[in-house]
Amino acid sequence: MNSSYLADSTSQRLGRRSVIVVVLLVVFALLMVQTAHISRSQTLAELERKTEADLNRYLLSVQQKFDRYKDLPKLLSGYSELASILPLPMNEQDRLRINFYLQDVNATIGASDTYLMNAEGETVASSNWALDRSFVGGNFSFRPYFIDAMKGQSGRYFALGTTSQQRGYFFSYPVYEAGQIQGVVVVKIDLNDVEDHWNDPMQDILVTDNDDVIFISTRPEWKFRTLRPLAAHERRRVVESLRYGAHDLDPLDIVQRDTLPSGSQLITLTDILDKNRDDQEVLTSRQYLKMSRSMPDADLNVTILASLKPVEQRMISALTHVAFIYVATVLLVMVLLARYRIVQQREDFQLREHRALEASEARIRAIIDNTHAGLITLDEQGLMRYLNPTAEKLFGIKADEIREHYFSQLLSEADRSVCWRHIMNDAPDAPDELTIEAQAYHKGRGWFPIELTIGRMEVAGERQFMLTIHDITERKLYEQRLQQARDALESRVEERTSDLRQINMRLLDEMSQHRHTQNELIQTAKLAVLGQMAAGINHELNQPLTAIRHYADNAKAFLERGRFEVVSSNLSEISGLTERMAKIIHPLKEFSRKSTGQSEVVCLKAVRDGAMSVMYGQLEKEGIEVSWPSGLEEVYVTADSLRLEQVFVNLLANAIQAMEGYENPRIDVSLTSSQSMIDISFRDYGPGINDPQRIFEPFYTTKTAGQGLGLGLSISQRITESLQGSLIAKNHADGGAVFVISLPMASIPGHIECPSPSERV
């Protein structure tokens, strides 16, 4: 039994130790990863700042060097002797005089070369005239700095000299004579000293052109290489310009690029950095921080490649220190734990109880001392016994300075009486706690607002008070700003509401005027249609009027003869003819009256019958057949019956006019539905629409003079839009035009029958 218990206990201890070891290893791994990340980030940020400062310093030095020389060609161009020998020197004496002058100038300004070219680009004088690499007689008209100067501009250009094969930067300026450009003066400077002055072994300087070709570098093997592979046309352009002579312009082997949030890049560069014992080249990959800046005036880009070795070294150092501290801490904790266990085993039960009590009191004291609220205890008389550190900070005093003093001296006069009444109130029903906002005094910064809570408590049979104090300065400021913001917002809302109310009233007036104008246009269009129908209706009425007169005369004659049955028959015929005339006139009355403008449930059959009763005379005259879909009596839409009838009449009239002169004219009307909309299509077989985008513009018409004002389709579109629908126009694939009306579908009312035209009077 005992051996089994000991075995289980040993197994449990081993299990706990294994878990502790695993936890320690996991914590160690996480700590190393976090340390590496933080160290690398901080060191990389420092490296970025240093690199940026160095880059700015280098840019400033290069810019200063350029600034010393950029205006010298312009200054030299003003020397009258230069223009006097252009385009070619008159004699050898003139040539020598100018050569000596340029030689003296070049020695004074410290330039590499100074020379003069005529308008054809031939060098007529140069500071190096006496040297083997003399520019005299050379033609550099292909150089961009010459081309720019001949255009009247200052020229700048970097290239290898075609004669000297030395790198140089060229400044040029035109030479004028009698207002005409006679030649170009050029100053060439040497940039070799720019890379000689840079001696930081952890940084490499690269200066590139706009094609990313490196022409200045602290690494000689990188000169005349590129930061990126050049496209075929870019390489061909650079080679043909002779800017870099016969160099191959191979790109640096950058195998990886990572962009940092600051815009800099981390690159991995593979290059030949060493040789082995067999004198064979060894490729080595290194990481760099790449930071670039441009010099717009010089068309140059300056790049610094800072080695990441300091970052790696700092990270390794940080990892080493953290690992040492961690191991030392773990060992120290293990030693302390082992010693604590030994001490615990030797302690007596009573000592452990006593220490537990002390630990409890210590925890309470720590909580009181470290709370964010100020705590003060008062005795029964209101004298301060204890102040925690937060209270000392709140009032700017030390506890020893104010202990055994009245707390009320820290409050304003107005708040003291409230606190004293609560402290001195010893009635049984007195509240145990009082919370107020008061003004307190800070020894250094004066009065400030606090939230004060006074609570009663019993300690060893003695009545005491616990004061809890919170500084509410920020809260008061926030409340004040909030109130100001609320007042400002209410003021803006009131102003905006007033503006919106005025705007709304103006919009309502404009809408009322717009509806009135639209209704007048619709009525005008109706009257125009009525005018067109007048001739046809006159013809229709003449026939029944003639018949009525004939039947009336006959009835009179037969009445005199006493043949009453014939008279009755003639009167019946006259009654029928008058009914026919009423049906002819009814569409005019119905079509001409104004609409109420209110949408209602409308049967499409009634709209069709109304439109056809208006247009039947013109359709019959033109011999046009209208094909309507079946079942219109079961189709209802939400619309204004008279206004929708006007749209139908306008579309039919438009189709009739479009098919004038066409054989077998006809109009096809089709009906489709989708969800909550009904589409009614009117197709004619005319020439179609030349410009569907403009067909609905007011006063746009393709009709001949006297056939209309071009308002019918525009009014029809506005009517359909006011009915929550739409009207569009397009050309049919087989010829002719198609007008599609889309209207909201209405449910079929069970108690309403589709009315005939005569029932709508």
Coordinates of C-alpha atoms in Angstrom, one line a residue, residues 36-434:
A36 CA 14.2 39.0 -32.0
H37 CA 11.2 40.7 -33.6
I38 CA 11.4 43.8 -31.3
S39 CA 15.2 44.1 -31.5
R40 CA 15.2 43.8 -35.3
S41 CA 12.3 46.3 -35.6
Q42 CA 14.0 48.9 -33.4
T43 CA 17.5 48.4 -34.9
L44 CA 16.0 48.6 -38.4
A45 CA 14.2 51.8 -37.5
E46 CA 17.4 53.3 -36.2
L47 CA 19.2 52.2 -39.3
E48 CA 16.5 53.9 -41.5
R49 CA 16.9 57.1 -39.6
K50 CA 20.7 57.1 -39.9
T51 CA 20.5 56.1 -43.6
E52 CA 18.0 58.9 -44.3
A53 CA 20.2 61.4 -42.6
D54 CA 23.3 60.2 -44.5
L55 CA 21.3 60.3 -47.8
N56 CA 20.2 63.8 -47.2
R57 CA 23.8 64.9 -46.4
Y58 CA 25.1 63.2 -49.5
L59 CA 22.4 64.8 -51.7
L60 CA 23.2 68.2 -50.2
S61 CA 26.9 67.8 -51.0
V62 CA 26.2 66.7 -54.6
Q63 CA 23.7 69.5 -55.0
Q64 CA 26.2 72.0 -53.7
K65 CA 28.8 70.8 -56.2
F66 CA 26.3 71.2 -59.1
D67 CA 25.2 74.6 -57.8
R68 CA 28.8 75.8 -58.1
Y69 CA 29.0 75.1 -61.8
K70 CA 25.4 75.3 -63.1
D71 CA 25.5 79.0 -63.9
L72 CA 29.1 79.2 -65.3
P73 CA 28.1 78.4 -68.9
K74 CA 25.6 81.2 -68.9
L75 CA 28.2 83.5 -67.5
L76 CA 30.8 82.5 -70.1
S77 CA 28.2 82.9 -72.9
G78 CA 28.1 86.6 -72.2
Y79 CA 31.8 87.0 -73.1
S80 CA 31.7 88.7 -76.5
E81 CA 35.0 87.1 -77.7
L82 CA 33.3 83.7 -77.8
A83 CA 30.6 84.8 -80.3
S84 CA 33.2 86.6 -82.4
I85 CA 34.9 83.3 -83.6
L86 CA 31.7 81.5 -84.5
P87 CA 30.9 79.6 -86.5
L88 CA 34.7 79.1 -87.2
P89 CA 37.7 81.2 -86.1
M90 CA 38.8 83.7 -88.6
N91 CA 42.5 82.8 -88.1
E92 CA 44.8 80.8 -85.9
Q93 CA 45.5 83.7 -83.6
D94 CA 41.8 84.0 -82.7
R95 CA 41.6 80.3 -82.0
L96 CA 44.6 80.4 -79.7
R97 CA 43.3 83.4 -77.8
I98 CA 40.0 81.7 -77.1
N99 CA 41.7 78.4 -76.2
F100 CA 44.0 80.2 -73.7
Y101 CA 41.0 82.0 -72.3
L102 CA 39.0 78.8 -71.8
Q103 CA 42.2 77.1 -70.4
D104 CA 42.5 79.9 -67.8
V105 CA 38.8 79.9 -67.0
N106 CA 38.8 76.1 -66.6
A107 CA 41.8 76.2 -64.2
T108 CA 40.1 79.0 -62.2
I109 CA 36.8 77.3 -61.7
G110 CA 38.3 73.8 -61.2
A111 CA 36.3 72.1 -63.9
S112 CA 37.3 69.1 -65.9
D113 CA 37.0 70.7 -69.3
T114 CA 35.5 73.9 -70.8
Y115 CA 34.8 74.1 -74.6
L116 CA 32.9 76.0 -77.3
M117 CA 30.9 74.5 -80.1
N118 CA 29.4 76.1 -83.2
A119 CA 25.8 75.6 -84.3
E120 CA 26.7 72.4 -86.1
G121 CA 28.1 70.8 -82.9
E122 CA 31.8 71.1 -84.0
T123 CA 34.2 72.1 -81.1
V124 CA 36.0 75.2 -82.2
A125 CA 37.8 75.9 -78.9
S126 CA 38.6 74.0 -75.7
S127 CA 40.5 74.2 -72.5
N128 CA 42.3 70.9 -73.3
W129 CA 43.4 72.1 -76.8
A130 CA 47.0 71.3 -76.0
L131 CA 46.4 67.7 -74.8
D132 CA 46.2 64.5 -76.7
R133 CA 42.5 64.1 -75.7
S134 CA 41.7 67.6 -77.1
F135 CA 38.1 68.2 -78.0
V136 CA 38.9 70.7 -80.7
G137 CA 37.5 69.5 -84.0
G138 CA 35.2 66.9 -82.4
N139 CA 31.5 67.0 -83.1
F140 CA 29.1 66.4 -80.2
S141 CA 25.9 67.5 -81.8
F142 CA 24.3 64.2 -80.8
R143 CA 24.6 65.0 -77.1
P144 CA 21.3 66.1 -75.4
Y145 CA 23.1 69.0 -73.7
F146 CA 23.9 70.4 -77.1
I147 CA 20.4 69.9 -78.4
D148 CA 18.8 71.6 -75.4
A149 CA 21.2 74.6 -75.7
M150 CA 20.4 75.0 -79.4
K151 CA 16.7 75.3 -78.3
G152 CA 17.6 78.2 -76.1
Q153 CA 17.6 76.2 -72.8
S154 CA 20.2 75.4 -70.2
G155 CA 21.5 71.9 -70.8
R156 CA 22.4 69.2 -68.3
Y157 CA 23.7 65.7 -69.0
F158 CA 25.8 62.9 -67.5
A159 CA 27.8 60.5 -69.7
L160 CA 31.1 59.0 -70.5
G161 CA 33.2 61.3 -72.6
T162 CA 33.6 59.9 -76.2
T163 CA 37.1 61.3 -76.3
S164 CA 38.4 61.0 -72.7
Q165 CA 36.3 57.9 -71.7
Q166 CA 36.0 59.6 -68.3
R167 CA 32.7 60.1 -66.4
G168 CA 31.5 63.7 -66.3
Y169 CA 28.6 65.9 -65.9
F170 CA 28.0 68.5 -68.6
F171 CA 26.4 72.0 -68.2
S172 CA 25.7 73.9 -71.4
Y173 CA 24.2 77.3 -72.4
P174 CA 23.6 78.9 -75.9
V175 CA 25.9 81.7 -77.2
Y176 CA 23.9 84.5 -78.8
E177 CA 25.0 87.0 -81.4
A178 CA 22.5 89.6 -82.7
G179 CA 19.6 87.7 -81.1
Q180 CA 20.5 84.4 -82.9
I181 CA 22.1 81.3 -81.3
Q182 CA 25.5 80.9 -82.9
G183 CA 26.9 78.2 -80.7
V184 CA 27.1 76.5 -77.3
V185 CA 29.5 76.8 -74.4
V186 CA 30.0 73.7 -72.2
V187 CA 31.5 73.1 -68.8
K188 CA 32.3 69.5 -67.8
I189 CA 32.9 68.6 -64.2
D190 CA 34.5 65.4 -62.7
L191 CA 32.4 63.4 -60.2
N192 CA 35.1 61.0 -59.1
D193 CA 35.7 62.9 -55.9
V194 CA 32.0 62.4 -54.9
E195 CA 32.6 58.7 -54.3
D196 CA 36.1 59.2 -52.9
H197 CA 34.8 61.2 -50.0
W198 CA 32.4 58.4 -48.8
N199 CA 34.2 56.1 -46.4
D200 CA 31.5 54.3 -44.4
P201 CA 32.2 50.6 -44.8
M202 CA 28.5 49.7 -43.8
Q203 CA 27.0 51.8 -46.6
D204 CA 27.4 51.9 -50.4
I205 CA 26.4 54.9 -52.4
L206 CA 24.9 54.5 -55.9
V207 CA 24.0 57.4 -58.3
T208 CA 21.8 56.4 -61.2
D209 CA 20.2 58.0 -64.2
N210 CA 16.5 57.8 -65.1
D211 CA 17.1 54.4 -66.6
D212 CA 18.5 53.1 -63.3
V213 CA 22.1 52.8 -64.8
I214 CA 24.7 53.1 -62.0
F215 CA 27.5 55.6 -63.0
I216 CA 28.7 56.6 -59.5
S217 CA 29.3 53.9 -56.9
T218 CA 31.6 53.3 -53.9
R219 CA 31.8 49.7 -55.2
P220 CA 33.8 49.8 -58.5
E221 CA 32.4 46.5 -59.7
W222 CA 28.9 47.9 -59.7
K223 CA 29.6 50.8 -62.0
F224 CA 27.7 50.8 -65.3
R225 CA 25.4 48.1 -64.1
T226 CA 21.6 48.6 -63.5
L227 CA 19.3 48.3 -60.6
R228 CA 16.8 46.5 -62.8
P229 CA 16.9 44.6 -66.1
L230 CA 16.5 47.0 -69.0
A231 CA 13.9 46.3 -71.6
A232 CA 15.1 45.7 -75.1
H233 CA 14.1 49.1 -76.4
E234 CA 15.6 50.8 -73.3
R235 CA 18.9 49.1 -73.8
R236 CA 18.9 49.9 -77.5
R237 CA 18.2 53.6 -76.8
V238 CA 21.0 53.9 -74.2
V239 CA 23.5 52.1 -76.4
E240 CA 22.7 54.2 -79.4
S241 CA 23.2 57.4 -77.4
L242 CA 26.8 56.4 -76.6
R243 CA 26.2 57.6 -73.1
Y244 CA 28.1 54.8 -71.5
G245 CA 30.4 53.7 -74.2
A246 CA 30.7 49.9 -74.8
H247 CA 29.7 48.8 -71.3
D248 CA 27.2 45.9 -71.2
L249 CA 24.8 47.5 -68.6
D250 CA 24.1 44.1 -66.9
P251 CA 21.7 44.3 -63.9
L252 CA 22.7 43.7 -60.3
D253 CA 21.5 40.3 -59.2
I254 CA 18.7 41.4 -56.7
V255 CA 16.9 38.2 -55.8
Q256 CA 14.4 39.6 -53.3
R257 CA 12.7 43.0 -52.6
D258 CA 10.5 43.7 -49.5
T259 CA 9.0 47.2 -49.2
L260 CA 8.8 48.7 -45.7
P261 CA 5.9 50.9 -44.4
S262 CA 8.3 53.9 -44.7
G263 CA 8.8 53.3 -48.4
S264 CA 12.3 52.0 -48.1
Q265 CA 13.2 48.5 -49.4
L266 CA 14.9 45.5 -47.9
I267 CA 16.8 43.7 -50.8
T268 CA 18.9 40.6 -51.0
L269 CA 21.8 41.0 -53.4
T270 CA 23.9 38.2 -54.8
D271 CA 27.3 39.3 -55.9
I272 CA 31.0 38.2 -56.2
L273 CA 32.5 39.2 -52.8
D274 CA 35.4 36.9 -52.3
K275 CA 37.7 34.2 -53.8
N276 CA 38.4 30.8 -52.4
R277 CA 41.8 29.1 -52.0
D278 CA 41.7 28.0 -55.6
D279 CA 41.3 31.6 -56.7
Q280 CA 37.7 30.9 -57.8
E281 CA 35.0 33.5 -57.4
V282 CA 32.5 32.9 -54.6
L283 CA 28.9 34.2 -54.8
T284 CA 27.6 35.6 -51.6
S285 CA 24.1 36.9 -50.8
R286 CA 23.8 39.9 -48.5
Q287 CA 20.9 41.9 -47.3
Y288 CA 20.7 45.7 -47.6
L289 CA 18.4 48.5 -46.6
K290 CA 17.8 50.4 -49.9
M291 CA 16.8 54.1 -49.7
S292 CA 16.6 56.4 -52.7
R293 CA 16.0 60.1 -53.4
S294 CA 15.8 61.9 -56.7
M295 CA 17.5 65.1 -57.8
P296 CA 14.9 66.5 -60.3
D297 CA 17.0 69.4 -61.6
A298 CA 19.8 67.0 -62.4
D299 CA 17.8 64.0 -63.6
L300 CA 19.7 61.8 -61.1
N301 CA 18.7 59.4 -58.4
V302 CA 20.9 58.8 -55.4
T303 CA 20.6 55.5 -53.6
I304 CA 22.2 54.2 -50.3
L305 CA 22.5 50.5 -49.7
A306 CA 23.0 50.1 -45.9
S307 CA 24.2 46.7 -44.8
L308 CA 22.0 44.8 -42.4
K309 CA 24.9 43.3 -40.5
P310 CA 24.5 45.8 -37.6
V311 CA 20.9 44.7 -37.3
E312 CA 21.8 41.1 -37.2
Q313 CA 24.6 41.7 -34.7
R314 CA 22.3 43.8 -32.4
M315 CA 19.6 41.1 -32.7
I316 CA 22.1 38.3 -31.7
S317 CA 23.3 40.4 -28.8
A318 CA 19.8 41.0 -27.6
L319 CA 18.9 37.3 -27.9
T320 CA 22.1 36.5 -25.9
H321 CA 21.3 38.9 -23.1
V322 CA 17.6 37.9 -22.9
A323 CA 18.5 34.2 -22.9
F324 CA 21.1 34.8 -20.1
I325 CA 18.6 36.8 -18.0
Y326 CA 15.9 34.2 -18.6
V327 CA 18.1 31.3 -17.5
A328 CA 19.4 33.2 -14.5
T329 CA 15.8 34.1 -13.5
V330 CA 14.6 30.6 -13.9
L331 CA 17.5 29.3 -11.8
L332 CA 16.9 32.0 -9.2
V333 CA 13.2 31.2 -9.0
M334 CA 14.0 27.5 -8.7
V335 CA 16.4 28.2 -5.9
L336 CA 14.0 30.4 -4.1
L337 CA 11.2 27.9 -4.6
A338 CA 13.3 25.1 -3.2
R339 CA 14.3 27.3 -0.2
Y340 CA 10.7 28.4 0.3
R341 CA 9.5 24.8 0.4
I342 CA 12.2 24.0 3.0
V343 CA 11.2 26.9 5.1
Q344 CA 7.5 26.0 4.8
Q345 CA 8.1 22.5 5.9
R346 CA 9.9 23.8 9.1
E347 CA 7.2 26.3 10.0
D348 CA 4.8 25.6 12.8
F349 CA 1.0 25.6 12.2
Q350 CA 0.6 28.7 14.4
L351 CA 3.3 30.6 12.6
R352 CA 1.7 29.8 9.3
E353 CA -1.6 31.1 10.5
H354 CA 0.0 34.3 11.8
R355 CA 1.8 34.8 8.5
A356 CA -1.3 34.2 6.5
L357 CA -3.0 36.9 8.6
E358 CA -0.1 39.3 8.0
A359 CA -0.2 38.5 4.3
S360 CA -3.9 39.3 4.2
E361 CA -3.3 42.6 5.9
A362 CA -0.4 43.3 3.5
R363 CA -2.5 42.6 0.5
I364 CA -5.2 44.9 1.8
R365 CA -2.6 47.6 2.5
A366 CA -1.2 47.2 -1.0
I367 CA -4.6 47.5 -2.5
I368 CA -5.3 50.7 -0.6
D369 CA -1.9 52.2 -1.4
N370 CA -2.0 51.4 -5.1
T371 CA -5.7 52.2 -5.8
H372 CA -6.3 55.0 -8.3
A373 CA -8.7 56.7 -5.9
G374 CA -7.6 58.8 -3.0
L375 CA -8.4 57.2 0.4
I376 CA -8.5 59.1 3.7
T377 CA -9.6 57.7 7.1
L378 CA -11.1 60.1 9.7
D379 CA -11.7 59.5 13.4
E380 CA -15.0 60.4 15.1
Q381 CA -14.0 64.1 15.3
G382 CA -13.2 64.4 11.6
L383 CA -9.4 64.4 12.1
M384 CA -7.3 62.7 9.4
R385 CA -5.5 59.5 10.5
Y386 CA -4.4 58.0 7.2
L387 CA -3.8 59.1 3.6
N388 CA -2.8 56.8 0.8
P389 CA -0.2 57.8 -1.8
T390 CA -2.9 58.7 -4.3
A391 CA -4.5 61.1 -1.8
E392 CA -1.1 62.8 -1.2
K393 CA -0.8 63.3 -5.0
L394 CA -4.3 64.7 -5.3
F395 CA -3.7 67.4 -2.7
G396 CA 0.0 67.9 -3.2
I397 CA 0.9 67.3 0.4
K398 CA 2.6 64.7 2.5
A399 CA 0.6 62.6 5.0
D400 CA 2.9 63.6 7.9
E401 CA 2.2 67.3 7.2
I402 CA -1.5 67.0 7.6
R403 CA -2.2 64.0 9.7
E404 CA -4.3 64.9 12.8
H405 CA -5.7 67.9 11.0
Y406 CA -9.4 68.5 10.0
F407 CA -10.2 67.3 6.5
S408 CA -12.5 70.2 5.9
Q409 CA -9.5 72.6 5.4
L410 CA -8.9 70.8 2.0
L411 CA -12.4 71.8 0.8
S412 CA -14.1 75.0 -0.3
E413 CA -16.2 76.9 2.2
A414 CA -19.4 76.0 0.4
D415 CA -18.7 72.2 0.6
R416 CA -17.4 72.0 4.2
S417 CA -20.9 72.4 5.8
V418 CA -22.3 69.5 3.8
C419 CA -19.5 67.2 4.9
W420 CA -19.7 68.3 8.5
R421 CA -23.4 67.7 8.7
H422 CA -22.9 64.1 7.5
I423 CA -20.0 63.5 9.9
M424 CA -21.8 64.9 12.9
N425 CA -25.1 63.2 12.2
D426 CA -25.2 60.3 14.6
A427 CA -28.9 59.6 14.3
P428 CA -29.9 55.9 13.9
D429 CA -31.5 56.6 10.6
A430 CA -28.6 58.7 9.3
P431 CA -27.4 57.5 5.8
D432 CA -24.2 55.4 5.8
E433 CA -22.8 57.1 2.8
L434 CA -22.7 60.5 1.2

